[in-house]
Tab-separated table of C-alpha atoms and ligand atoms in Angstrom:
chain	number	residue	atom	x	y	z
Z	1288	MET	CA	-27.772	-44.272	-3.061
Z	1289	SER	CA	-26.789	-41.150	-5.000
Z	1290	GLY	CA	-29.599	-39.253	-3.197
Z	1291	ARG	CA	-27.662	-39.530	0.121
Z	1292	ARG	CA	-24.558	-37.830	-1.237
Z	1293	LEU	CA	-23.929	-34.127	-0.680
Z	1294	PRO	CA	-24.160	-31.903	-3.781
Z	1295	TYR	CA	-20.799	-32.091	-5.587
Z	1296	PHE	CA	-19.631	-28.555	-4.827
Z	1297	GLU	CA	-20.438	-28.829	-1.126
Z	1298	GLU	CA	-17.801	-31.533	-0.931
Z	1299	HIS	CA	-15.389	-30.107	-3.478
Z	1300	THR	CA	-15.123	-26.376	-2.685
Z	1301	GLU	CA	-12.210	-24.885	-0.768
Z	1302	PRO	CA	-13.019	-22.399	2.028
Z	1303	MET	CA	-13.764	-18.822	0.896
Z	1304	ALA	CA	-10.543	-17.496	2.523
Z	1305	THR	CA	-8.460	-19.977	0.493
Z	1306	ARG	CA	-10.182	-19.003	-2.754
Z	1307	ILE	CA	-9.733	-15.281	-1.980
Z	1308	ALA	CA	-6.017	-15.951	-1.405
Z	1309	THR	CA	-5.862	-17.733	-4.791
Z	1310	GLY	CA	-7.555	-14.737	-6.430
Z	1311	LEU	CA	-5.186	-12.268	-4.755
Z	1312	HIS	CA	-2.261	-14.352	-5.918
Z	1313	LYS	CA	-3.490	-14.092	-9.528
Z	1314	ILE	CA	-3.937	-10.317	-9.130
Z	1315	ALA	CA	-0.449	-9.998	-7.598
Z	1316	LEU	CA	1.052	-11.878	-10.546
Z	1317	ALA	CA	-0.722	-9.542	-12.998
Z	1318	MET	CA	0.546	-6.494	-11.099
Z	1319	LYS	CA	4.083	-7.849	-11.020
Z	1320	GLN	CA	3.972	-8.598	-14.732
Z	1321	GLN	CA	2.585	-5.130	-15.546
Z	1322	ALA	CA	5.192	-3.402	-13.349
Z	1323	TRP	CA	7.957	-5.414	-15.002
Z	1324	GLN	CA	6.698	-4.594	-18.513
Z	1325	GLN	CA	6.209	-0.893	-17.838
Z	1326	ALA	CA	9.579	-0.616	-16.089
Z	1327	ASN	CA	11.221	-2.376	-19.006
Z	1328	GLN	CA	9.706	0.119	-21.455
Z	1329	GLU	CA	11.221	2.952	-19.383
Z	1330	GLY	CA	14.629	1.246	-19.195
Z	1331	LEU	CA	14.235	0.669	-15.457
Z	1332	SER	CA	13.911	-2.301	-13.119
Z	1333	ALA	CA	10.637	-2.582	-11.197
Z	1334	THR	CA	12.498	-1.653	-7.976
Z	1335	GLN	CA	14.054	1.430	-9.581
Z	1336	GLY	CA	10.565	2.478	-10.721
Z	1337	GLN	CA	9.187	1.960	-7.198
Z	1338	ILE	CA	11.988	4.079	-5.731
Z	1339	LEU	CA	11.393	6.945	-8.174
Z	1340	ALA	CA	7.620	6.775	-7.575
Z	1341	GLU	CA	8.153	6.902	-3.803
Z	1342	LEU	CA	10.562	9.854	-4.052
Z	1343	VAL	CA	8.055	11.741	-6.220
Z	1344	ALA	CA	5.213	11.007	-3.786
Z	1345	HIS	CA	7.065	11.764	-0.550
Z	1346	GLY	CA	10.056	13.966	-1.428
Z	1347	PRO	CA	13.719	13.185	-0.688
Z	1348	LEU	CA	14.298	10.079	1.458
Z	1349	THR	CA	17.275	8.098	2.751
Z	1350	GLY	CA	17.936	4.516	1.679
Z	1351	SER	CA	16.743	3.273	5.095
Z	1352	GLU	CA	13.509	5.250	4.816
Z	1353	LEU	CA	12.901	3.848	1.339
Z	1354	SER	CA	13.634	0.338	2.599
Z	1355	GLU	CA	11.100	0.773	5.411
Z	1356	ARG	CA	8.406	2.326	3.219
Z	1357	LEU	CA	8.716	-0.129	0.333
Z	1358	GLY	CA	9.419	-3.252	2.392
Z	1359	ILE	CA	12.555	-3.917	0.301
Z	1360	THR	CA	15.887	-4.832	1.883
Z	1361	LEU	CA	18.454	-2.051	2.300
Z	1362	PRO	CA	21.119	-3.787	0.115
Z	1363	THR	CA	18.586	-4.026	-2.766
Z	1364	ILE	CA	17.634	-0.358	-2.312
Z	1365	SER	CA	21.321	0.631	-2.230
Z	1366	ASP	CA	22.058	-1.293	-5.456
Z	1367	SER	CA	19.089	0.254	-7.266
Z	1368	ALA	CA	19.880	3.750	-5.931
Z	1369	ARG	CA	23.473	3.439	-7.186
Z	1370	VAL	CA	22.186	2.624	-10.704
Z	1371	LEU	CA	19.688	5.510	-10.555
Z	1372	VAL	CA	22.538	7.893	-9.629
Z	1373	GLU	CA	24.642	6.514	-12.519
Z	1374	LYS	CA	21.718	7.129	-14.875
Z	1375	SER	CA	21.389	10.726	-13.564
Z	1376	LEU	CA	17.829	10.029	-12.401
Z	1377	VAL	CA	18.621	10.634	-8.727
Z	1378	THR	CA	21.136	12.779	-6.842
Z	1379	LYS	CA	22.642	12.119	-3.443
Z	1380	SER	CA	23.173	14.814	-0.824
Z	1381	LYS	CA	23.966	14.919	2.901
Z	1382	ASP	CA	20.910	14.448	5.109
Z	1383	PRO	CA	20.851	17.424	7.531
Z	1384	ARG	CA	18.958	15.216	10.056
Z	1385	HIS	CA	21.597	12.439	10.084
Z	1386	PRO	CA	25.131	13.536	9.082
Z	1387	ARG	CA	26.149	9.974	8.090
Z	1388	ALA	CA	23.111	9.338	5.869
Z	1389	SER	CA	22.477	10.443	2.283
Z	1390	LEU	CA	19.250	11.857	0.941
Z	1391	LEU	CA	18.089	10.682	-2.470
Z	1392	THR	CA	16.374	13.303	-4.620
Z	1393	PRO	CA	15.002	12.702	-8.124
Z	1394	THR	CA	16.414	14.826	-10.943
Z	1395	LYS	CA	13.975	16.444	-13.383
Z	1396	LYS	CA	14.107	13.379	-15.648
Z	1397	GLY	CA	13.871	11.035	-12.630
Z	1398	ALA	CA	10.803	12.919	-11.374
Z	1399	THR	CA	9.118	12.561	-14.792
Z	1400	LEU	CA	9.768	8.797	-14.791
Z	1401	GLY	CA	8.685	8.562	-11.135
Z	1402	ALA	CA	5.401	10.314	-11.898
Z	1403	ARG	CA	4.797	7.817	-14.702
Z	1404	ALA	CA	5.734	4.893	-12.431
Z	1405	ARG	CA	3.085	6.046	-9.957
Z	1406	SER	CA	0.489	5.308	-12.628
Z	1407	TRP	CA	1.632	1.691	-13.177
Z	1408	PRO	CA	-1.096	0.191	-10.910
Z	1409	GLU	CA	-3.845	2.178	-12.680
Z	1410	PHE	CA	-4.870	-0.805	-14.832
Z	1411	MET	CA	-6.138	-2.313	-11.575
Z	1412	ALA	CA	-8.268	0.775	-10.852
Z	1413	ALA	CA	-9.792	0.393	-14.308
Z	1414	ALA	CA	-10.642	-3.252	-13.550
Z	1415	VAL	CA	-12.185	-2.392	-10.164
Z	1416	GLN	CA	-14.168	0.451	-11.714
Z	1417	ASP	CA	-16.687	-2.067	-13.082
Z	1418	LEU	CA	-17.708	-3.228	-9.598
Z	1419	THR	CA	-20.910	-1.726	-8.182
Z	1420	PRO	CA	-20.474	1.005	-5.504
Z	1421	GLU	CA	-21.500	-1.539	-2.822
Z	1422	GLU	CA	-18.980	-4.064	-4.134
Z	1423	GLN	CA	-16.261	-1.381	-4.192
Z	1424	ARG	CA	-17.046	-0.370	-0.598
Z	1425	ALA	CA	-16.947	-4.006	0.591
Z	1426	PHE	CA	-13.744	-4.645	-1.373
Z	1427	PHE	CA	-12.079	-1.510	0.022
Z	1428	SER	CA	-13.043	-2.434	3.579
Z	1429	GLY	CA	-11.602	-5.940	3.040
Z	1430	VAL	CA	-8.412	-4.466	1.578
Z	1431	VAL	CA	-7.931	-2.122	4.574
Z	1432	LYS	CA	-8.440	-4.961	7.067
Z	1433	THR	CA	-6.223	-7.376	5.162
Z	1434	ILE	CA	-3.367	-4.855	4.868
Z	1435	ARG	CA	-3.683	-4.000	8.573
Z	1436	ASN	CA	-3.476	-7.706	9.416
Z	1437	LEU	CA	-0.391	-8.186	7.245
Z	1438	GLN	CA	1.199	-5.074	8.801
Z	1439	ASP	CA	0.662	-6.657	12.211
Z	1440	GLN	CA	2.574	-9.699	11.000
Z	1441	GLY	CA	5.397	-7.495	9.708
Z	1442	LEU	CA	4.697	-8.465	6.083
Z	1443	ILE	CA	3.717	-4.966	4.842
Z	1444	PRO	CA	5.409	-1.734	5.986
Z	1445	VAL	CA	3.352	0.311	8.463
Z	1446	SER	CA	3.067	3.475	6.417
Z	1447	GLY	CA	0.505	5.619	4.666
Z	1448	MET	CA	-2.709	4.239	6.182
Z	1449	CYS	CA	-5.113	6.243	8.351
Z	1450	VAL	CA	-5.741	3.248	10.625
Z	1451	THR	CA	-2.104	3.317	11.812
Z	1452	CYS	CA	-1.711	7.115	11.906
Z	1453	THR	CA	-1.241	9.181	15.028
Z	1454	HIS	CA	-3.670	11.780	13.614
Z	1455	PHE	CA	-6.518	9.311	13.097
Z	1456	ARG	CA	-9.531	9.467	15.461
Z	1457	PRO	CA	-11.873	6.568	14.599
Z	1458	ASN	CA	-15.602	6.533	15.290
Z	1459	VAL	CA	-15.748	9.839	17.146
Z	1460	ARG	CA	-19.198	10.818	15.865
Z	1461	ALA	CA	-22.342	9.316	14.380
Z	1462	GLY	CA	-23.294	9.693	10.728
Z	1463	ALA	CA	-21.745	9.075	7.349
Z	1464	SER	CA	-18.306	10.458	8.308
Z	1465	PRO	CA	-17.672	9.004	11.765
Z	1466	HIS	CA	-13.856	9.373	11.769
Z	1467	HIS	CA	-11.636	12.441	12.104
Z	1468	CYS	CA	-8.211	13.420	10.810
Z	1469	ALA	CA	-6.571	15.696	13.382
Z	1470	PHE	CA	-3.864	16.707	10.882
Z	1471	VAL	CA	-6.275	18.584	8.618
Z	1472	ASP	CA	-8.974	18.779	11.323
Z	1473	ALA	CA	-11.669	17.272	9.115
Z	1474	PRO	CA	-14.189	14.417	9.298
Z	1475	LEU	CA	-13.751	11.423	7.040
Z	1476	ALA	CA	-15.880	8.438	6.052
Z	1477	SER	CA	-14.695	4.833	6.015
Z	1478	GLU	CA	-14.594	4.839	2.214
Z	1479	GLN	CA	-12.365	7.953	2.322
Z	1480	LEU	CA	-9.608	6.330	4.386
Z	1481	ARG	CA	-6.122	6.873	2.945
Z	1482	LEU	CA	-3.820	3.974	2.102
Z	1483	ASP	CA	-0.848	6.086	0.997
Z	1484	CYS	CA	-1.101	9.442	2.735
Z	1485	PRO	CA	2.080	11.562	2.568
Z	1486	GLU	CA	1.140	13.152	5.922
Z	1487	HIS	CA	0.875	9.770	7.666
Z	1488	GLU	CA	2.713	9.635	10.986
Z	1489	ARG	CA	3.077	6.181	12.407
Z	1490	ALA	CA	1.421	5.880	15.812
Z	1491	PRO	CA	3.307	3.971	18.538
Z	1492	GLU	CA	2.399	0.269	18.650
Z	1493	THR	CA	0.119	0.449	21.699
Z	1494	THR	CA	-1.713	3.448	20.235
Z	1495	ARG	CA	-2.083	1.601	16.922
Z	1496	SER	CA	-3.809	-1.287	18.704
Z	1497	ALA	CA	-6.152	1.132	20.501
Z	1498	ILE	CA	-6.934	2.977	17.239
Z	1499	TRP	CA	-7.703	-0.323	15.506
Z	1500	ALA	CA	-9.960	-1.555	18.325
Z	1501	GLN	CA	-11.834	1.766	18.253
Z	1502	PHE	CA	-12.092	1.622	14.453
Z	1503	LEU	CA	-13.671	-1.843	14.594
Z	1504	ARG	CA	-16.171	-0.628	17.214
Z	1505	PRO	CA	-18.936	1.063	15.223
Z	1506	GLY	CA	-20.721	4.125	16.576
B	2523	SF4	S1	-2.757	12.512	8.219
B	2523	SF4	FE1	-3.314	11.222	6.445
B	2523	SF4	S2	-3.066	9.122	7.190
B	2523	SF4	FE2	-3.171	10.460	8.993
B	2523	SF4	S3	-5.340	10.450	9.579
B	2523	SF4	FE3	-4.995	12.233	8.248
B	2523	SF4	S4	-5.517	11.526	6.176
B	2523	SF4	FE4	-5.228	9.706	7.452
């Protein structure tokens, strides 16, 4: 009778996608915990650290721009920015592009803390370092596709990634570096794609779809 039953784990294993989601959830919790701890050591909240890191990476930004880039609501950004100004970590000035908006700029001390906050996720890089080059390539490809999917659903801000950039020309040539960045006029390989490029310029939605379709079409 027992010979007719399926092996135990064929009956009792969740689909791969579900187990990947469980794994990502564990990783996300570790990242959140690390960010909280590191922020705490610097006397900041995790959001304040994210704001400083973003201002260091991209230069002065308005509250709305920060909200869009970080995927954090504008009221939360405004509250954190007010505290950063009170702590003399950020200054506010008129935005010459929009007279009614204010630009946030890190002070010298704010820039130092922001540079440190940019290194908060580095413990993850150390963990990934142990994967083989093939595993890293497969992981990176999965990360790019998963982020792109979540961007499509409006769950991650559309910023920083080559595959949504107006300068990106996917699969324009054969060989190891099939893509092209028109901004710097240089070829790039799939494993060289940027996830947080300061020069990223968001392509219009229809162009983004065309870029993605072309990216998925090899050769
Ligand atoms: S500008 Fe940056 S994001 Fe855009 S294609 Fe070039 S490297 Fe990628």
